[in-house]
C-alpha cells in the first residue's frame, strides 16, 4: 500500500496538448484534474486564395513545443512527476511529410479549406454518397481529410509514386505531433481522428480499401489506428521518458472532458467552429442524414459513437470582426458592443465564409449581411455576428432532435466564445433551453488529460474528475416563444438567400 501511494504521488501530473485551429495550448493538470499551469500561443493562418486555408506544419509543431515547455516551466515540476501526455487536436487538417527527413511536402490543408469541392462533386456523381455515409458516417464534403489528401497527391509532382514506395506519410495533426514528439518512431492516430478522414470504416474499425482506391490514396502512407487511451510512444525530456497515453480529436475530447460518457449526453463547443456532439453509445446513428455519425472514442477496443453537428464558422466570424473588418480590437470586446447595439435594428450576418456545414452542407454558399438600414452601425454588425453562432447552433439542434427524438433540456457549453455572456444568454433565449457553462472552459484539454490519465490508471472511468454542478453558470431562457420563433424564422430566410451563391463554379 505504501509503495502504491508513493508511486501515485511521484507521478501526479498529466500534461494535455490542445492543438487548436487558432492556437496551440498546453495545460498541466494535477492528480485531482485541477489545471495548475497553462500556456497558449496563436499561430498564423494562411489564406492563399479565396476558400483556401493553410497552416505551416512546422509552426504548428514549434508553437506546440514552445507552449508545452512553457506550461511545464510555469508548473515547476520535475519531468519524472509527469505520468503521461494527452493530445487533443484540430481535426481533419491534412499533412503529408517525408518518412526519412520529417519534412512536410506542403503546408497543411486546414479543415475549413474548400478547394476540393470539385473532387466532392465527382464522388457524388460517381454515386458514392451512400457507401461513404454507411461506412464512414460522413457526408461528402471538402471538410474531411480524404479529398484534401488526394489534392496534395494530385498537385505535388511525384508525390503519389513516392507515397506508393512508402517514402511519404499522411497524418492529421495528432499523428504529426506524435511523430514529432517520438522523434519519428511512431506513426499512429486514434479512432476518433481516423473517423474524420472519410477513409475509415467506423463499424469495422479499419481503413476502407474501396474508398482509398476511389481517391487513389496509397495505403502505405496511412497511420496505424489505435485506441484513444493507450500507448503512442514516448517523449524524451530532460532525461525522462514521458509516455503519450491519450489521443482524441478536439471535439471528442471536449465531450469526454465534459463528462458526457453516457448515451444521451451532449455538449456544444464554441471555438473556431461550433460543434454539438451527442453521445449515442455503442452504435453509430444513421439518422438524421444531415448530421455526422462519428467515433467519440475507442477504449480497450470498444467504440463509443457520437452524432455530430459541425458548424464551420463560429468564433472564426468573431476573428473576422477583429482581423478582417477590424471593428473590434479583441474578441471579448464583442460582448460590450453587442450590449450597446439595442434591439431596434435587426441585422443578420450569415458567416458562410467556407460554405455551410451542418445541417445544410452547401459548399457553394457564401457569407452575407442582411437587413442593413442607415441606422445600422458597427455595434449592430458585431451583435448580429455573435447571434449567428447561436442561430447556427439552433439549426443543428433542431436537426438532431428531429432525427433522434432526443429532447435536450439543457445544453452544456465550452470553448473560447462560450466566455461571452451576451452570446450565452442569447443562446438560451433562441433555443428556449437552459445553457450550462462550467467554470473551466478548457474541457478539450481536460478530455485529453483524462484519456491519458485513464490509460495510466490515474482516473478510472467510474471516478471521473468532472466539474461540480454547483459551480456551473446557468443561463435561463427569458424571451417569449413568439419573439424566439420570429427571430429564428428571419434567420432561416437569411440563410436561404446565401445558398448556392457560387453558381458559376459548380
Ligand atoms: P479553437 O480551439 O478552435 O482554436 P477556442 O476554443 O480557443 O478555438 O476559441 C477561440 C475562438 O473563440 C476564436 O475564434 C475567437 O474569435 C473566439 N472568442 C474568444 N473569446 C471570445 C469572446 N469573449 N467572445 C466571442 N468570441 C470569442
Short mmCIF file of C-alpha atoms and ligand atoms in Angstrom, two decimals:
data_model
loop_
_atom_site.label_atom_id
_atom_site.label_comp_id
_atom_site.label_asym_id
_atom_site.label_seq_id
_atom_site.Cartn_x
_atom_site.Cartn_y
_atom_site.Cartn_z
CA UNK A 1 0.00 0.00 0.00
CA UNK A 2 2.75 2.41 1.00
CA UNK A 3 4.60 1.75 -2.23
CA UNK A 4 1.41 2.27 -4.18
CA UNK A 5 0.71 5.67 -2.61
CA UNK A 6 4.22 6.97 -3.09
CA UNK A 7 4.20 5.88 -6.72
CA UNK A 8 0.98 7.80 -7.30
CA UNK A 9 2.37 10.84 -5.59
CA UNK A 10 5.55 10.82 -7.57
CA UNK A 11 3.63 10.57 -10.83
CA UNK A 12 0.88 13.01 -10.12
CA UNK A 13 0.65 15.29 -13.16
CA UNK A 14 -0.67 14.92 -16.67
CA UNK A 15 0.01 17.44 -19.40
CA UNK A 16 -2.52 17.95 -22.19
CA UNK A 17 -1.65 19.39 -25.57
CA UNK A 18 -4.59 21.12 -27.23
CA UNK A 19 -3.54 21.90 -30.76
CA UNK A 20 -6.48 24.05 -31.95
CA UNK A 21 -7.24 25.86 -35.19
CA UNK A 22 -6.20 29.28 -33.94
CA UNK A 23 -3.74 28.47 -31.19
CA UNK A 24 -1.59 25.81 -29.59
CA UNK A 25 -2.16 25.27 -25.89
CA UNK A 26 -0.71 23.13 -23.15
CA UNK A 27 -2.33 22.61 -19.77
CA UNK A 28 -0.81 20.78 -16.79
CA UNK A 29 -3.34 19.00 -14.55
CA UNK A 30 -2.66 17.68 -11.06
CA UNK A 31 -3.90 14.37 -9.64
CA UNK A 32 -7.32 15.93 -8.92
CA UNK A 33 -7.75 17.13 -12.52
CA UNK A 34 -7.14 20.70 -11.48
CA UNK A 35 -5.33 22.83 -14.04
CA UNK A 36 -2.14 24.09 -12.38
CA UNK A 37 -0.40 25.80 -15.29
CA UNK A 38 -1.20 26.65 -18.89
CA UNK A 39 0.40 28.30 -21.86
CA UNK A 40 -1.05 29.36 -25.18
CA UNK A 41 0.21 30.78 -28.45
CA UNK A 42 -1.68 31.89 -31.58
CA UNK A 43 -0.15 30.97 -34.91
CA UNK A 44 -0.53 32.26 -38.42
CA UNK A 45 -3.47 31.49 -40.69
CA UNK A 46 -2.63 31.44 -44.38
CA UNK A 47 -5.35 32.29 -46.92
CA UNK A 48 -3.52 31.95 -50.25
CA UNK A 49 -6.75 32.09 -52.31
CA UNK A 50 -10.47 32.58 -51.61
CA UNK A 51 -11.72 29.48 -49.84
CA UNK A 52 -8.25 28.15 -49.08
CA UNK A 53 -6.93 27.89 -45.52
CA UNK A 54 -3.46 26.58 -44.65
CA UNK A 55 -1.19 26.15 -41.63
CA UNK A 56 2.56 25.76 -41.61
CA UNK A 57 3.16 22.26 -40.16
CA UNK A 58 6.44 23.28 -38.57
CA UNK A 59 4.83 26.31 -36.96
CA UNK A 60 2.15 24.01 -35.51
CA UNK A 61 4.83 21.77 -34.05
CA UNK A 62 7.12 24.56 -32.85
CA UNK A 63 4.28 26.51 -31.21
CA UNK A 64 3.07 23.32 -29.55
CA UNK A 65 6.58 22.50 -28.36
CA UNK A 66 7.01 26.04 -27.01
CA UNK A 67 3.76 26.04 -25.01
CA UNK A 68 4.48 22.56 -23.69
CA UNK A 69 7.83 23.72 -22.34
CA UNK A 70 6.33 26.95 -21.02
CA UNK A 71 3.47 25.20 -19.21
CA UNK A 72 5.88 22.75 -17.56
CA UNK A 73 8.17 25.60 -16.57
CA UNK A 74 5.25 27.50 -15.03
CA UNK A 75 4.09 24.39 -13.19
CA UNK A 76 7.64 23.98 -11.91
CA UNK A 77 7.55 20.19 -11.82
CA UNK A 78 10.26 17.65 -12.36
CA UNK A 79 9.97 15.60 -15.55
CA UNK A 80 9.69 12.38 -13.56
CA UNK A 81 6.46 13.63 -11.97
CA UNK A 82 4.68 13.66 -15.33
CA UNK A 83 2.66 10.48 -15.60
CA UNK A 84 1.53 10.97 -19.18
CA UNK A 85 0.82 13.27 -22.11
CA UNK A 86 -2.61 13.60 -23.71
CA UNK A 87 -3.23 15.13 -27.12
CA UNK A 88 -6.38 16.79 -28.47
CA UNK A 89 -6.16 18.37 -31.89
CA UNK A 90 -7.94 20.31 -34.59
CA UNK A 91 -9.40 17.57 -36.73
CA UNK A 92 -9.36 16.69 -40.47
CA UNK A 93 -6.48 19.09 -41.20
CA UNK A 94 -4.26 17.17 -43.58
CA UNK A 95 -0.48 16.82 -43.62
CA UNK A 96 1.99 14.87 -45.73
CA UNK A 97 5.67 14.58 -44.85
CA UNK A 98 8.77 12.61 -45.76
CA UNK A 99 9.33 9.50 -43.72
CA UNK A 100 13.10 9.88 -43.82
CA UNK A 101 13.52 13.59 -43.04
CA UNK A 102 10.19 14.55 -41.43
CA UNK A 103 9.99 17.40 -43.92
CA UNK A 104 6.41 18.36 -44.92
CA UNK A 105 5.85 18.33 -48.69
CA UNK A 106 3.38 21.25 -48.46
CA UNK A 107 1.53 23.39 -45.97
CA UNK A 108 -1.23 21.64 -44.05
CA UNK A 109 -4.66 21.96 -45.67
CA UNK A 110 -6.95 23.10 -42.86
CA UNK A 111 -10.39 21.57 -42.26
CA UNK A 112 -12.11 24.80 -43.30
CA UNK A 113 -10.46 24.74 -46.75
CA UNK A 114 -12.89 24.42 -49.68
CA UNK A 115 -10.55 23.76 -52.60
CA UNK A 116 -11.66 20.17 -53.02
CA UNK A 117 -15.31 20.96 -53.78
CA UNK A 118 -14.91 19.71 -57.39
CA UNK A 119 -13.49 16.38 -56.15
CA UNK A 120 -16.53 16.07 -53.88
CA UNK A 121 -18.87 16.74 -56.81
CA UNK A 122 -17.17 13.93 -58.71
CA UNK A 123 -17.52 11.48 -55.83
CA UNK A 124 -21.19 12.30 -55.65
CA UNK A 125 -21.62 11.95 -59.40
CA UNK A 126 -19.95 8.54 -59.16
CA UNK A 127 -22.71 7.50 -56.77
CA UNK A 128 -20.51 7.13 -53.70
CA UNK A 129 -22.62 9.16 -51.24
CA UNK A 130 -24.48 6.12 -49.88
CA UNK A 131 -21.37 4.00 -49.35
CA UNK A 132 -19.50 6.87 -47.74
CA UNK A 133 -22.38 7.54 -45.38
CA UNK A 134 -22.75 3.86 -44.42
CA UNK A 135 -19.08 3.19 -43.88
CA UNK A 136 -17.59 6.47 -42.63
CA UNK A 137 -20.72 8.06 -41.11
CA UNK A 138 -19.91 11.24 -43.02
CA UNK A 139 -21.46 13.31 -45.79
CA UNK A 140 -19.34 14.12 -48.84
CA UNK A 141 -17.76 17.49 -48.14
CA UNK A 142 -14.33 19.15 -48.53
CA UNK A 143 -14.29 19.36 -44.71
CA UNK A 144 -12.84 15.85 -44.32
CA UNK A 145 -9.24 14.77 -44.94
CA UNK A 146 -9.75 12.30 -47.81
CA UNK A 147 -10.21 14.74 -50.67
CA UNK A 148 -7.54 17.06 -49.22
CA UNK A 149 -5.04 14.22 -49.25
CA UNK A 150 -5.98 13.37 -52.82
CA UNK A 151 -5.49 17.02 -53.77
CA UNK A 152 -1.99 17.08 -52.24
CA UNK A 153 -1.05 13.89 -54.10
CA UNK A 154 -2.51 15.25 -57.36
CA UNK A 155 -0.77 18.63 -57.11
CA UNK A 156 2.69 17.77 -55.79
CA UNK A 157 4.92 16.41 -58.57
CA UNK A 158 5.94 12.81 -57.94
CA UNK A 159 4.10 12.59 -54.64
CA UNK A 160 1.82 9.67 -55.44
CA UNK A 161 4.68 7.50 -56.69
CA UNK A 162 6.74 8.39 -53.64
CA UNK A 163 3.81 7.60 -51.37
CA UNK A 164 3.46 4.21 -53.06
CA UNK A 165 7.12 3.50 -52.35
CA UNK A 166 6.48 4.28 -48.68
CA UNK A 167 8.52 7.47 -48.73
CA UNK A 168 5.67 9.82 -47.74
CA UNK A 169 3.41 9.68 -44.70
CA UNK A 170 -0.08 11.08 -44.21
CA UNK A 171 -1.35 12.30 -40.89
CA UNK A 172 -3.88 14.53 -39.22
CA UNK A 173 -2.42 16.91 -36.63
CA UNK A 174 -2.41 14.32 -33.82
CA UNK A 175 -0.32 11.98 -35.98
CA UNK A 176 2.07 14.79 -36.88
CA UNK A 177 2.58 15.74 -33.22
CA UNK A 178 3.06 12.11 -32.16
CA UNK A 179 5.60 11.67 -34.95
CA UNK A 180 7.49 14.77 -33.81
CA UNK A 181 7.29 14.02 -30.10
CA UNK A 182 8.58 10.47 -30.58
CA UNK A 183 11.34 11.56 -32.94
CA UNK A 184 9.80 9.73 -35.89
CA UNK A 185 9.34 6.42 -34.08
CA UNK A 186 5.53 6.25 -34.02
CA UNK A 187 3.20 6.84 -36.99
CA UNK A 188 -0.25 6.42 -35.46
CA UNK A 189 -3.62 8.02 -34.89
CA UNK A 190 -6.62 7.20 -32.71
CA UNK A 191 -10.02 6.02 -33.89
CA UNK A 192 -11.74 9.38 -33.23
CA UNK A 193 -9.35 11.15 -35.58
CA UNK A 194 -9.38 8.38 -38.17
CA UNK A 195 -13.18 8.71 -38.27
CA UNK A 196 -12.78 12.21 -39.74
CA UNK A 197 -10.77 11.24 -42.79
CA UNK A 198 -13.66 9.87 -44.91
CA UNK A 199 -11.35 6.88 -45.45
CA UNK A 200 -12.14 4.90 -42.30
CA UNK A 201 -14.88 2.34 -41.75
CA UNK A 202 -16.27 3.32 -38.35
CA UNK A 203 -18.05 -0.01 -37.79
CA UNK A 204 -15.27 -2.37 -38.85
CA UNK A 205 -12.60 -0.01 -37.48
CA UNK A 206 -10.26 -0.22 -40.44
CA UNK A 207 -9.20 1.82 -43.45
CA UNK A 208 -11.63 1.28 -46.31
CA UNK A 209 -9.87 -0.15 -49.37
CA UNK A 210 -12.57 0.87 -51.79
CA UNK A 211 -12.59 4.50 -50.69
CA UNK A 212 -8.79 4.57 -50.79
CA UNK A 213 -8.96 3.26 -54.35
CA UNK A 214 -11.65 5.78 -55.33
CA UNK A 215 -9.37 8.60 -54.20
CA UNK A 216 -6.18 6.90 -55.42
CA UNK A 217 -4.52 7.02 -52.00
CA UNK A 218 -1.68 4.53 -51.40
CA UNK A 219 -2.41 2.59 -48.16
CA UNK A 220 1.31 2.62 -47.33
CA UNK A 221 1.10 6.24 -46.24
CA UNK A 222 -1.67 5.76 -43.65
CA UNK A 223 -1.05 5.73 -39.89
CA UNK A 224 -1.91 2.81 -37.64
CA UNK A 225 -5.23 3.34 -35.86
CA UNK A 226 -5.15 2.79 -32.08
CA UNK A 227 -7.42 3.15 -29.03
CA UNK A 228 -7.91 6.70 -27.75
CA UNK A 229 -6.41 5.72 -24.39
CA UNK A 230 -3.23 3.65 -24.75
CA UNK A 231 0.38 3.69 -25.85
CA UNK A 232 1.51 6.17 -28.51
CA UNK A 233 5.24 6.13 -27.74
CA UNK A 234 7.39 8.41 -25.60
CA UNK A 235 8.56 11.98 -25.47
CA UNK A 236 12.11 12.37 -24.16
CA UNK A 237 12.51 15.40 -21.93
CA UNK A 238 15.44 16.29 -19.68
CA UNK A 239 16.41 12.66 -19.22
CA UNK A 240 12.83 11.43 -18.65
CA UNK A 241 10.73 9.31 -20.99
CA UNK A 242 7.13 10.50 -20.76
CA UNK A 243 4.52 8.26 -22.36
CA UNK A 244 1.90 9.66 -24.74
CA UNK A 245 -1.21 7.85 -23.50
CA UNK A 246 -4.30 9.70 -24.69
CA UNK A 247 -5.26 10.98 -28.14
CA UNK A 248 -8.59 12.29 -29.48
CA UNK A 249 -9.96 14.86 -31.87
CA UNK A 250 -10.64 18.11 -30.01
CA UNK A 251 -14.44 17.83 -30.15
CA UNK A 252 -14.50 14.24 -28.95
CA UNK A 253 -12.01 15.18 -26.22
CA UNK A 254 -14.33 18.00 -25.12
CA UNK A 255 -17.25 15.53 -24.97
CA UNK A 256 -15.12 13.32 -22.73
CA UNK A 257 -13.88 16.30 -20.71
CA UNK A 258 -17.47 17.46 -20.08
CA UNK A 259 -18.17 14.04 -18.63
CA UNK A 260 -20.66 13.16 -21.39
CA UNK A 261 -19.74 9.48 -21.16
CA UNK A 262 -23.30 8.10 -21.14
CA UNK A 263 -25.63 7.86 -24.14
CA UNK A 264 -27.95 10.88 -24.48
CA UNK A 265 -25.44 13.38 -23.07
CA UNK A 266 -24.38 16.29 -25.27
CA UNK A 267 -22.15 19.36 -25.35
CA UNK A 268 -21.65 22.31 -27.67
CA UNK A 269 -18.22 23.87 -28.17
CA UNK A 270 -17.87 27.45 -29.43
CA UNK A 271 -14.39 27.59 -30.93
CA UNK A 272 -13.32 28.45 -34.45
CA UNK A 273 -16.36 26.43 -35.49
CA UNK A 274 -19.27 25.20 -33.36
CA UNK A 275 -19.59 21.52 -32.64
CA UNK A 276 -22.58 19.92 -31.00
CA UNK A 277 -21.92 16.28 -30.09
CA UNK A 278 -24.41 13.79 -28.67
CA UNK A 279 -23.14 10.51 -27.20
CA UNK A 280 -25.08 7.69 -28.93
CA UNK A 281 -23.44 4.76 -27.15
CA UNK A 282 -22.10 1.67 -28.88
CA UNK A 283 -23.92 2.24 -32.17
CA UNK A 284 -23.43 4.89 -34.82
CA UNK A 285 -26.66 6.76 -35.50
CA UNK A 286 -27.85 6.56 -39.11
CA UNK A 287 -30.27 9.48 -38.67
CA UNK A 288 -30.57 12.30 -39.44
CA UNK A 289 -28.63 12.15 -42.71
CA UNK A 290 -27.55 15.79 -42.48
CA UNK A 291 -25.55 15.23 -39.28
CA UNK A 292 -22.43 13.09 -38.91
CA UNK A 293 -22.03 9.74 -37.21
CA UNK A 294 -18.56 9.62 -35.75
CA UNK A 295 -16.34 7.83 -33.27
CA UNK A 296 -16.37 9.53 -29.88
CA UNK A 297 -13.54 7.37 -28.52
CA UNK A 298 -12.30 3.80 -28.51
CA UNK A 299 -11.31 2.28 -25.18
CA UNK A 300 -9.98 -1.25 -24.94
CA UNK A 301 -11.27 -1.93 -28.44
CA UNK A 302 -14.83 -0.81 -27.53
CA UNK A 303 -16.13 2.04 -29.62
CA UNK A 304 -18.43 4.77 -28.32
CA UNK A 305 -20.12 6.75 -31.09
CA UNK A 306 -21.43 10.29 -31.30
CA UNK A 307 -23.81 12.18 -33.51
CA UNK A 308 -22.30 15.48 -34.52
CA UNK A 309 -23.46 18.77 -35.96
CA UNK A 310 -20.49 20.73 -37.26
CA UNK A 311 -20.79 24.45 -37.90
CA UNK A 312 -17.78 25.53 -39.93
CA UNK A 313 -17.58 29.19 -38.95
CA UNK A 314 -18.44 30.37 -35.44
CA UNK A 315 -15.67 32.03 -33.38
CA UNK A 316 -13.89 32.48 -36.71
CA UNK A 317 -16.54 35.09 -37.52
CA UNK A 318 -15.50 36.99 -34.39
CA UNK A 319 -11.91 36.74 -35.60
CA UNK A 320 -13.10 38.20 -38.88
CA UNK A 321 -14.56 41.18 -37.00
CA UNK A 322 -11.14 41.63 -35.42
CA UNK A 323 -8.71 40.86 -38.26
CA UNK A 324 -10.81 41.30 -41.40
CA UNK A 325 -13.20 44.19 -40.70
CA UNK A 326 -11.09 45.47 -37.78
CA UNK A 327 -14.15 46.80 -35.96
CA UNK A 328 -13.11 45.25 -32.66
CA UNK A 329 -9.64 45.11 -31.13
CA UNK A 330 -10.09 41.82 -29.28
CA UNK A 331 -12.75 39.08 -29.20
CA UNK A 332 -14.10 39.90 -25.69
CA UNK A 333 -14.90 43.45 -26.84
CA UNK A 334 -17.70 41.97 -28.95
CA UNK A 335 -19.76 41.48 -25.81
CA UNK A 336 -19.76 45.15 -24.80
CA UNK A 337 -20.59 46.29 -28.33
CA UNK A 338 -23.41 43.78 -28.68
CA UNK A 339 -24.98 45.10 -25.49
CA UNK A 340 -24.72 48.66 -26.81
CA UNK A 341 -26.46 47.78 -30.03
CA UNK A 342 -30.05 47.88 -28.84
CA UNK A 343 -32.87 45.96 -30.42
CA UNK A 344 -34.26 48.46 -32.94
CA UNK A 345 -32.15 47.43 -35.93
CA UNK A 346 -32.39 43.79 -36.94
CA UNK A 347 -29.29 42.81 -38.81
CA UNK A 348 -28.43 39.23 -39.78
CA UNK A 349 -24.91 38.08 -40.56
CA UNK A 350 -24.65 34.67 -42.21
CA UNK A 351 -20.96 33.78 -41.86
CA UNK A 352 -20.92 31.17 -44.63
CA UNK A 353 -17.30 32.06 -45.41
CA UNK A 354 -16.48 28.42 -46.05
CA UNK A 355 -19.87 27.38 -47.35
CA UNK A 356 -22.32 25.92 -44.85
CA UNK A 357 -21.76 22.82 -42.73
CA UNK A 358 -24.47 21.00 -40.79
CA UNK A 359 -27.34 20.75 -41.42
CA UNK A 360 -27.09 22.37 -44.89
CA UNK A 361 -23.83 21.01 -46.35
CA UNK A 362 -23.65 23.60 -49.10
CA UNK A 363 -20.11 24.01 -50.43
CA UNK A 364 -21.24 26.87 -52.65
CA UNK A 365 -22.94 29.13 -50.11
CA UNK A 366 -21.04 32.29 -49.16
CA UNK A 367 -21.43 34.88 -46.42
CA UNK A 368 -23.84 37.82 -46.41
CA UNK A 369 -25.22 40.61 -44.24
CA UNK A 370 -28.96 41.26 -44.38
CA UNK A 371 -31.29 43.93 -43.06
CA UNK A 372 -28.94 46.90 -43.22
CA UNK A 373 -30.51 50.32 -42.87
CA UNK A 374 -28.90 53.73 -42.49
CA UNK A 375 -29.08 53.29 -38.72
CA UNK A 376 -27.02 50.12 -38.70
CA UNK A 377 -23.56 50.57 -37.25
CA UNK A 378 -20.56 48.62 -36.08
CA UNK A 379 -22.34 47.50 -32.93
CA UNK A 380 -25.20 46.02 -34.96
CA UNK A 381 -22.85 44.00 -37.10
CA UNK A 382 -20.96 42.73 -34.07
CA UNK A 383 -24.21 41.78 -32.35
CA UNK A 384 -25.55 40.03 -35.45
CA UNK A 385 -22.29 38.13 -35.80
CA UNK A 386 -22.49 36.82 -32.23
CA UNK A 387 -26.14 35.93 -32.78
CA UNK A 388 -25.19 33.90 -35.85
CA UNK A 389 -23.32 31.44 -33.60
CA UNK A 390 -26.49 30.85 -31.61
CA UNK A 391 -28.72 30.59 -34.69
CA UNK A 392 -26.40 28.05 -36.28
CA UNK A 393 -26.46 26.04 -33.07
CA UNK A 394 -30.25 26.02 -33.18
CA UNK A 395 -30.12 24.78 -36.79
CA UNK A 396 -28.06 21.83 -35.62
CA UNK A 397 -30.09 21.15 -32.50
CA UNK A 398 -33.34 21.11 -34.50
CA UNK A 399 -31.85 18.55 -36.89
CA UNK A 400 -30.56 16.45 -34.00
CA UNK A 401 -33.85 16.44 -32.14
CA UNK A 402 -35.97 15.68 -35.18
CA UNK A 403 -33.65 12.87 -36.31
CA UNK A 404 -33.24 11.10 -32.99
CA UNK A 405 -36.31 12.01 -30.99
CA UNK A 406 -33.95 13.05 -28.16
CA UNK A 407 -35.10 16.25 -26.45
CA UNK A 408 -32.30 18.21 -24.87
CA UNK A 409 -33.44 20.08 -21.79
CA UNK A 410 -30.11 21.72 -21.20
CA UNK A 411 -27.06 22.43 -23.27
CA UNK A 412 -23.56 22.10 -21.86
CA UNK A 413 -21.17 24.56 -23.44
CA UNK A 414 -17.45 25.27 -23.65
CA UNK A 415 -14.83 26.72 -25.99
CA UNK A 416 -13.36 30.22 -26.32
CA UNK A 417 -16.53 32.06 -27.34
CA UNK A 418 -18.60 30.43 -24.57
CA UNK A 419 -16.96 33.00 -22.29
CA UNK A 420 -19.23 35.59 -23.90
CA UNK A 421 -22.23 36.17 -21.57
CA UNK A 422 -24.23 38.04 -24.18
CA UNK A 423 -23.90 35.12 -26.56
CA UNK A 424 -24.79 32.53 -23.91
CA UNK A 425 -27.92 34.42 -22.84
CA UNK A 426 -28.95 34.86 -26.47
CA UNK A 427 -28.32 31.15 -27.00
CA UNK A 428 -30.66 30.24 -24.14
CA UNK A 429 -33.27 32.69 -25.47
CA UNK A 430 -33.16 31.46 -29.06
CA UNK A 431 -33.28 27.78 -28.08
CA UNK A 432 -35.67 28.04 -25.16
CA UNK A 433 -33.26 25.69 -23.36
CA UNK A 434 -31.04 26.16 -20.29
CA UNK A 435 -27.41 26.77 -21.16
CA UNK A 436 -24.90 25.46 -18.61
CA UNK A 437 -21.35 26.70 -18.60
CA UNK A 438 -18.71 25.01 -16.42
CA UNK A 439 -16.15 27.23 -14.68
CA UNK A 440 -13.37 25.58 -16.65
CA UNK A 441 -13.75 26.19 -20.38
CA UNK A 442 -10.63 24.14 -21.17
CA UNK A 443 -12.69 20.97 -21.40
CA UNK A 444 -10.85 19.89 -24.54
CA UNK A 445 -7.54 19.81 -22.69
CA UNK A 446 -9.24 18.17 -19.73
CA UNK A 447 -10.63 15.45 -22.00
CA UNK A 448 -7.19 14.71 -23.47
CA UNK A 449 -5.71 14.63 -19.97
CA UNK A 450 -8.45 12.33 -18.74
CA UNK A 451 -7.92 9.88 -21.58
CA UNK A 452 -4.20 9.80 -20.79
CA UNK A 453 -4.93 9.55 -17.05
CA UNK A 454 -7.33 6.69 -17.73
CA UNK A 455 -4.66 4.80 -19.65
CA UNK A 456 -2.12 5.07 -16.81
CA UNK A 457 -4.70 4.18 -14.16
CA UNK A 458 -4.85 7.61 -12.51
CA UNK A 459 -8.53 8.36 -13.17
CA UNK A 460 -10.72 5.33 -13.81
CA UNK A 461 -13.88 5.94 -15.85
CA UNK A 462 -16.06 5.33 -12.79
CA UNK A 463 -14.44 8.05 -10.70
CA UNK A 464 -14.50 10.87 -13.18
CA UNK A 465 -13.00 14.19 -12.27
CA UNK A 466 -15.77 16.34 -13.65
CA UNK A 467 -16.81 19.83 -12.78
CA UNK A 468 -19.05 20.06 -9.70
CA UNK A 469 -22.52 21.00 -10.99
CA UNK A 470 -22.93 23.69 -8.33
CA UNK A 471 -20.26 25.78 -9.94
CA UNK A 472 -21.91 25.84 -13.33
CA UNK A 473 -23.08 29.20 -14.62
CA UNK A 474 -26.63 28.72 -15.86
CA UNK A 475 -28.32 30.91 -18.49
CA UNK A 476 -32.11 30.55 -18.38
CA UNK A 477 -34.34 31.43 -21.35
CA UNK A 478 -36.04 34.78 -20.85
CA UNK A 479 -37.57 35.55 -24.23
CA UNK A 480 -41.11 34.78 -25.34
CA UNK A 481 -41.79 31.92 -27.71
CA UNK A 482 -43.20 34.42 -30.20
CA UNK A 483 -40.03 36.51 -30.23
CA UNK A 484 -37.84 33.42 -30.48
CA UNK A 485 -39.72 31.91 -33.41
CA UNK A 486 -39.93 35.19 -35.29
CA UNK A 487 -36.18 35.84 -34.99
CA UNK A 488 -35.37 32.27 -35.95
CA UNK A 489 -37.64 32.38 -38.99
CA UNK A 490 -35.81 35.54 -40.15
CA UNK A 491 -32.51 33.73 -39.74
CA UNK A 492 -33.70 30.77 -41.82
CA UNK A 493 -34.75 33.20 -44.51
CA UNK A 494 -31.32 34.89 -44.44
CA UNK A 495 -29.56 31.51 -44.74
CA UNK A 496 -31.78 30.50 -47.66
CA UNK A 497 -30.61 33.59 -49.54
CA UNK A 498 -26.93 32.62 -49.24
CA UNK A 499 -27.38 29.11 -50.63
CA UNK A 500 -25.56 28.14 -53.82
CA UNK A 501 -24.04 31.62 -54.21
CA UNK A 502 -21.11 30.39 -56.31
CA UNK A 503 -23.39 29.04 -59.03
CA UNK A 504 -20.83 29.53 -61.76
CA UNK A 505 -18.25 27.34 -60.07
CA UNK A 506 -20.30 24.21 -59.99
P1 LIG B 1 -10.00 26.78 -31.30
O1 LIG B 1 -9.78 25.64 -30.36
O2 LIG B 1 -10.85 26.43 -32.49
O3 LIG B 1 -8.74 27.47 -31.69
P2 LIG B 1 -11.02 28.31 -29.00
O4 LIG B 1 -11.90 27.42 -28.21
O5 LIG B 1 -9.70 28.68 -28.47
O6 LIG B 1 -10.93 27.84 -30.53
O7 LIG B 1 -11.84 29.66 -29.21
C1 LIG B 1 -11.28 30.70 -29.93
C2 LIG B 1 -12.36 31.34 -30.75
O8 LIG B 1 -13.31 31.95 -29.89
C3 LIG B 1 -11.80 32.41 -31.66
O9 LIG B 1 -12.35 32.23 -32.94
C4 LIG B 1 -12.27 33.72 -31.02
O10 LIG B 1 -12.63 34.66 -32.02
C5 LIG B 1 -13.49 33.31 -30.22
N1 LIG B 1 -13.60 34.05 -28.94
C6 LIG B 1 -12.73 34.04 -27.91
N2 LIG B 1 -13.17 34.81 -26.90
C7 LIG B 1 -14.37 35.31 -27.29
C8 LIG B 1 -15.36 36.18 -26.69
N3 LIG B 1 -15.19 36.67 -25.46
N4 LIG B 1 -16.46 36.46 -27.41
C9 LIG B 1 -16.65 35.94 -28.64
N5 LIG B 1 -15.77 35.13 -29.25
C10 LIG B 1 -14.65 34.82 -28.59
#
